[in-house]
Structures are given as structure tokens and as C-alpha cells.
Amino acid sequence: MSDANVRIPEEAKDRLAAIAAAEGLSLRAYLARMAESLLTPAERAERAEKTLAALKKWNGYAPTADQQQDLDSELDRRLARVTGR
């Protein structure tokens, strides 16, 4: 396994290190675990496509592009409300 140097603000490094320590992990182990758990944009799109196909097969759910946009906008609105953004 090769190592990499990543330059981030000291405050971000300290926060990540504190989160890692609270979970009993080193910063290196925490970042490796985080990297394995996150999806790339292509992986998210593939998962969304498979989910829509499964829903359509299961119960006929097939939203139009406009309906999907409305649902995305509603989700963005709700997330903004709970995150204070």
C-alpha cells in the first residue's frame, strides 16, 4: 500500500483526527474507511438507475423527468432546512 500526502487546512485535519480518535481509529484508518464507503458520481448514477428499474418492475413507479426534478427540488429544500443552509 502506498502513502499519499494530502494538503488540507489544519482545522480540517484536527477535526478529522478527533472524529477518528472518537471511533478508536487512526486518521489514516478513518480516511481509508471513509474512502471505501463513499460513491463516485458514476456509481451514484448507476445505483439510481438500478433503483428506478427495480421500482418500475416492482410497482410500476416511473416518474417523468419533470417529476424527478420536482422531487429533487423538494429534497434539496428539506435538506437545506435541516442543515441550516
mmCIF file with all atom_site columns, C-alpha atoms in Angstrom:
data_model
loop_
_atom_site.group_PDB
_atom_site.id
_atom_site.type_symbol
_atom_site.label_atom_id
_atom_site.label_alt_id
_atom_site.label_comp_id
_atom_site.label_asym_id
_atom_site.label_entity_id
_atom_site.label_seq_id
_atom_site.pdbx_PDB_ins_code
_atom_site.Cartn_x
_atom_site.Cartn_y
_atom_site.Cartn_z
_atom_site.occupancy
_atom_site.B_iso_or_equiv
_atom_site.pdbx_formal_charge
_atom_site.auth_seq_id
_atom_site.auth_comp_id
_atom_site.auth_asym_id
_atom_site.auth_atom_id
_atom_site.pdbx_PDB_model_num
ATOM 1  C CA . MET A 1 1  ? 0.000   0.000  0.000   1.00 0.00 ? 1  MET A CA 1
ATOM 2  C CA . SER A 1 2  ? 1.395   3.387  -0.928  1.00 0.00 ? 2  SER A CA 1
ATOM 3  C CA . ASP A 1 3  ? 1.022   6.513  1.154   1.00 0.00 ? 3  ASP A CA 1
ATOM 4  C CA . ALA A 1 4  ? -0.075  9.891  -0.134  1.00 0.00 ? 4  ALA A CA 1
ATOM 5  C CA . ASN A 1 5  ? 0.308   13.382 1.202   1.00 0.00 ? 5  ASN A CA 1
ATOM 6  C CA . VAL A 1 6  ? -2.822  15.499 1.123   1.00 0.00 ? 6  VAL A CA 1
ATOM 7  C CA . ARG A 1 7  ? -2.749  19.185 1.964   1.00 0.00 ? 7  ARG A CA 1
ATOM 8  C CA . ILE A 1 8  ? -5.822  20.365 3.870   1.00 0.00 ? 8  ILE A CA 1
ATOM 9  C CA . PRO A 1 9  ? -6.358  23.155 6.376   1.00 0.00 ? 9  PRO A CA 1
ATOM 10 C CA . GLU A 1 10 ? -5.041  22.355 9.852   1.00 0.00 ? 10 GLU A CA 1
ATOM 11 C CA . GLU A 1 11 ? -8.542  22.801 11.316  1.00 0.00 ? 11 GLU A CA 1
ATOM 12 C CA . ALA A 1 12 ? -9.933  20.154 8.955   1.00 0.00 ? 12 ALA A CA 1
ATOM 13 C CA . LYS A 1 13 ? -7.135  17.727 9.817   1.00 0.00 ? 13 LYS A CA 1
ATOM 14 C CA . ASP A 1 14 ? -7.670  18.266 13.535  1.00 0.00 ? 14 ASP A CA 1
ATOM 15 C CA . ARG A 1 15 ? -11.417 17.735 13.195  1.00 0.00 ? 15 ARG A CA 1
ATOM 16 C CA . LEU A 1 16 ? -10.963 14.524 11.200  1.00 0.00 ? 16 LEU A CA 1
ATOM 17 C CA . ALA A 1 17 ? -8.367  13.281 13.687  1.00 0.00 ? 17 ALA A CA 1
ATOM 18 C CA . ALA A 1 18 ? -10.751 13.943 16.591  1.00 0.00 ? 18 ALA A CA 1
ATOM 19 C CA . ILE A 1 19 ? -13.587 12.122 14.836  1.00 0.00 ? 19 ILE A CA 1
ATOM 20 C CA . ALA A 1 20 ? -11.269 9.201  14.070  1.00 0.00 ? 20 ALA A CA 1
ATOM 21 C CA . ALA A 1 21 ? -10.000 9.034  17.650  1.00 0.00 ? 21 ALA A CA 1
ATOM 22 C CA . ALA A 1 22 ? -13.571 9.049  18.992  1.00 0.00 ? 22 ALA A CA 1
ATOM 23 C CA . GLU A 1 23 ? -14.202 5.961  16.878  1.00 0.00 ? 23 GLU A CA 1
ATOM 24 C CA . GLY A 1 24 ? -10.988 4.311  18.044  1.00 0.00 ? 24 GLY A CA 1
ATOM 25 C CA . LEU A 1 25 ? -9.261  4.735  14.690  1.00 0.00 ? 25 LEU A CA 1
ATOM 26 C CA . SER A 1 26 ? -6.154  6.428  13.454  1.00 0.00 ? 26 SER A CA 1
ATOM 27 C CA . LEU A 1 27 ? -6.675  9.257  10.999  1.00 0.00 ? 27 LEU A CA 1
ATOM 28 C CA . ARG A 1 28 ? -5.208  7.039  8.262   1.00 0.00 ? 28 ARG A CA 1
ATOM 29 C CA . ALA A 1 29 ? -7.624  4.178  9.038   1.00 0.00 ? 29 ALA A CA 1
ATOM 30 C CA . TYR A 1 30 ? -10.565 6.570  9.277   1.00 0.00 ? 30 TYR A CA 1
ATOM 31 C CA . LEU A 1 31 ? -9.833  8.158  5.898   1.00 0.00 ? 31 LEU A CA 1
ATOM 32 C CA . ALA A 1 32 ? -9.351  4.746  4.277   1.00 0.00 ? 32 ALA A CA 1
ATOM 33 C CA . ARG A 1 33 ? -12.700 3.571  5.670   1.00 0.00 ? 33 ARG A CA 1
ATOM 34 C CA . MET A 1 34 ? -14.387 6.771  4.524   1.00 0.00 ? 34 MET A CA 1
ATOM 35 C CA . ALA A 1 35 ? -12.958 6.409  1.004   1.00 0.00 ? 35 ALA A CA 1
ATOM 36 C CA . GLU A 1 36 ? -14.296 2.846  0.777   1.00 0.00 ? 36 GLU A CA 1
ATOM 37 C CA . SER A 1 37 ? -17.778 3.912  1.886   1.00 0.00 ? 37 SER A CA 1
ATOM 38 C CA . LEU A 1 38 ? -18.272 6.859  -0.485  1.00 0.00 ? 38 LEU A CA 1
ATOM 39 C CA . LEU A 1 39 ? -19.609 6.525  -4.018  1.00 0.00 ? 39 LEU A CA 1
ATOM 40 C CA . THR A 1 40 ? -18.287 8.267  -7.098  1.00 0.00 ? 40 THR A CA 1
ATOM 41 C CA . PRO A 1 41 ? -20.788 10.275 -9.157  1.00 0.00 ? 41 PRO A CA 1
ATOM 42 C CA . ALA A 1 42 ? -20.825 7.447  -11.734 1.00 0.00 ? 42 ALA A CA 1
ATOM 43 C CA . GLU A 1 43 ? -21.514 4.861  -9.010  1.00 0.00 ? 43 GLU A CA 1
ATOM 44 C CA . ARG A 1 44 ? -24.358 7.002  -7.602  1.00 0.00 ? 44 ARG A CA 1
ATOM 45 C CA . ALA A 1 45 ? -25.893 7.386  -11.066 1.00 0.00 ? 45 ALA A CA 1
ATOM 46 C CA . GLU A 1 46 ? -25.646 3.638  -11.688 1.00 0.00 ? 46 GLU A CA 1
ATOM 47 C CA . ARG A 1 47 ? -27.257 2.883  -8.328  1.00 0.00 ? 47 ARG A CA 1
ATOM 48 C CA . ALA A 1 48 ? -30.067 5.375  -9.003  1.00 0.00 ? 48 ALA A CA 1
ATOM 49 C CA . GLU A 1 49 ? -30.695 3.818  -12.428 1.00 0.00 ? 49 GLU A CA 1
ATOM 50 C CA . LYS A 1 50 ? -30.861 0.319  -10.945 1.00 0.00 ? 50 LYS A CA 1
ATOM 51 C CA . THR A 1 51 ? -33.167 1.519  -8.177  1.00 0.00 ? 51 THR A CA 1
ATOM 52 C CA . LEU A 1 52 ? -35.569 3.152  -10.622 1.00 0.00 ? 52 LEU A CA 1
ATOM 53 C CA . ALA A 1 53 ? -35.608 -0.018 -12.734 1.00 0.00 ? 53 ALA A CA 1
ATOM 54 C CA . ALA A 1 54 ? -36.354 -2.144 -9.659  1.00 0.00 ? 54 ALA A CA 1
ATOM 55 C CA . LEU A 1 55 ? -39.156 0.191  -8.550  1.00 0.00 ? 55 LEU A CA 1
ATOM 56 C CA . LYS A 1 56 ? -40.690 0.192  -12.012 1.00 0.00 ? 56 LYS A CA 1
ATOM 57 C CA . LYS A 1 57 ? -40.615 -3.619 -12.121 1.00 0.00 ? 57 LYS A CA 1
ATOM 58 C CA . TRP A 1 58 ? -41.960 -3.954 -8.577  1.00 0.00 ? 58 TRP A CA 1
ATOM 59 C CA . ASN A 1 59 ? -44.777 -1.416 -8.570  1.00 0.00 ? 59 ASN A CA 1
ATOM 60 C CA . GLY A 1 60 ? -44.756 0.466  -11.867 1.00 0.00 ? 60 GLY A CA 1
ATOM 61 C CA . TYR A 1 61 ? -43.119 3.593  -10.443 1.00 0.00 ? 61 TYR A CA 1
ATOM 62 C CA . ALA A 1 62 ? -41.762 5.549  -13.414 1.00 0.00 ? 62 ALA A CA 1
ATOM 63 C CA . PRO A 1 63 ? -41.584 9.298  -12.780 1.00 0.00 ? 63 PRO A CA 1
ATOM 64 C CA . THR A 1 64 ? -41.196 11.683 -15.682 1.00 0.00 ? 64 THR A CA 1
ATOM 65 C CA . ALA A 1 65 ? -38.143 13.940 -15.892 1.00 0.00 ? 65 ALA A CA 1
ATOM 66 C CA . ASP A 1 66 ? -40.274 16.839 -14.597 1.00 0.00 ? 66 ASP A CA 1
ATOM 67 C CA . GLN A 1 67 ? -41.486 14.756 -11.648 1.00 0.00 ? 67 GLN A CA 1
ATOM 68 C CA . GLN A 1 68 ? -37.917 13.731 -10.838 1.00 0.00 ? 68 GLN A CA 1
ATOM 69 C CA . GLN A 1 69 ? -36.844 17.392 -10.934 1.00 0.00 ? 69 GLN A CA 1
ATOM 70 C CA . ASP A 1 70 ? -39.703 18.342 -8.610  1.00 0.00 ? 70 ASP A CA 1
ATOM 71 C CA . LEU A 1 71 ? -38.742 15.566 -6.191  1.00 0.00 ? 71 LEU A CA 1
ATOM 72 C CA . ASP A 1 72 ? -35.066 16.593 -6.319  1.00 0.00 ? 72 ASP A CA 1
ATOM 73 C CA . SER A 1 73 ? -36.019 20.210 -5.621  1.00 0.00 ? 73 SER A CA 1
ATOM 74 C CA . GLU A 1 74 ? -38.171 19.158 -2.668  1.00 0.00 ? 74 GLU A CA 1
ATOM 75 C CA . LEU A 1 75 ? -35.358 17.030 -1.262  1.00 0.00 ? 75 LEU A CA 1
ATOM 76 C CA . ASP A 1 76 ? -32.894 19.921 -1.671  1.00 0.00 ? 76 ASP A CA 1
ATOM 77 C CA . ARG A 1 77 ? -35.338 22.236 0.113   1.00 0.00 ? 77 ARG A CA 1
ATOM 78 C CA . ARG A 1 78 ? -35.785 19.842 3.030   1.00 0.00 ? 78 ARG A CA 1
ATOM 79 C CA . LEU A 1 79 ? -32.049 19.194 3.345   1.00 0.00 ? 79 LEU A CA 1
ATOM 80 C CA . ALA A 1 80 ? -31.373 22.926 3.343   1.00 0.00 ? 80 ALA A CA 1
ATOM 81 C CA . ARG A 1 81 ? -33.924 23.393 6.108   1.00 0.00 ? 81 ARG A CA 1
ATOM 82 C CA . VAL A 1 82 ? -32.405 20.759 8.414   1.00 0.00 ? 82 VAL A CA 1
ATOM 83 C CA . THR A 1 83 ? -28.791 21.737 7.721   1.00 0.00 ? 83 THR A CA 1
ATOM 84 C CA . GLY A 1 84 ? -29.428 25.461 8.061   1.00 0.00 ? 84 GLY A CA 1
ATOM 85 C CA . ARG A 1 85 ? -28.123 26.256 4.584   1.00 0.00 ? 85 ARG A CA 1
#
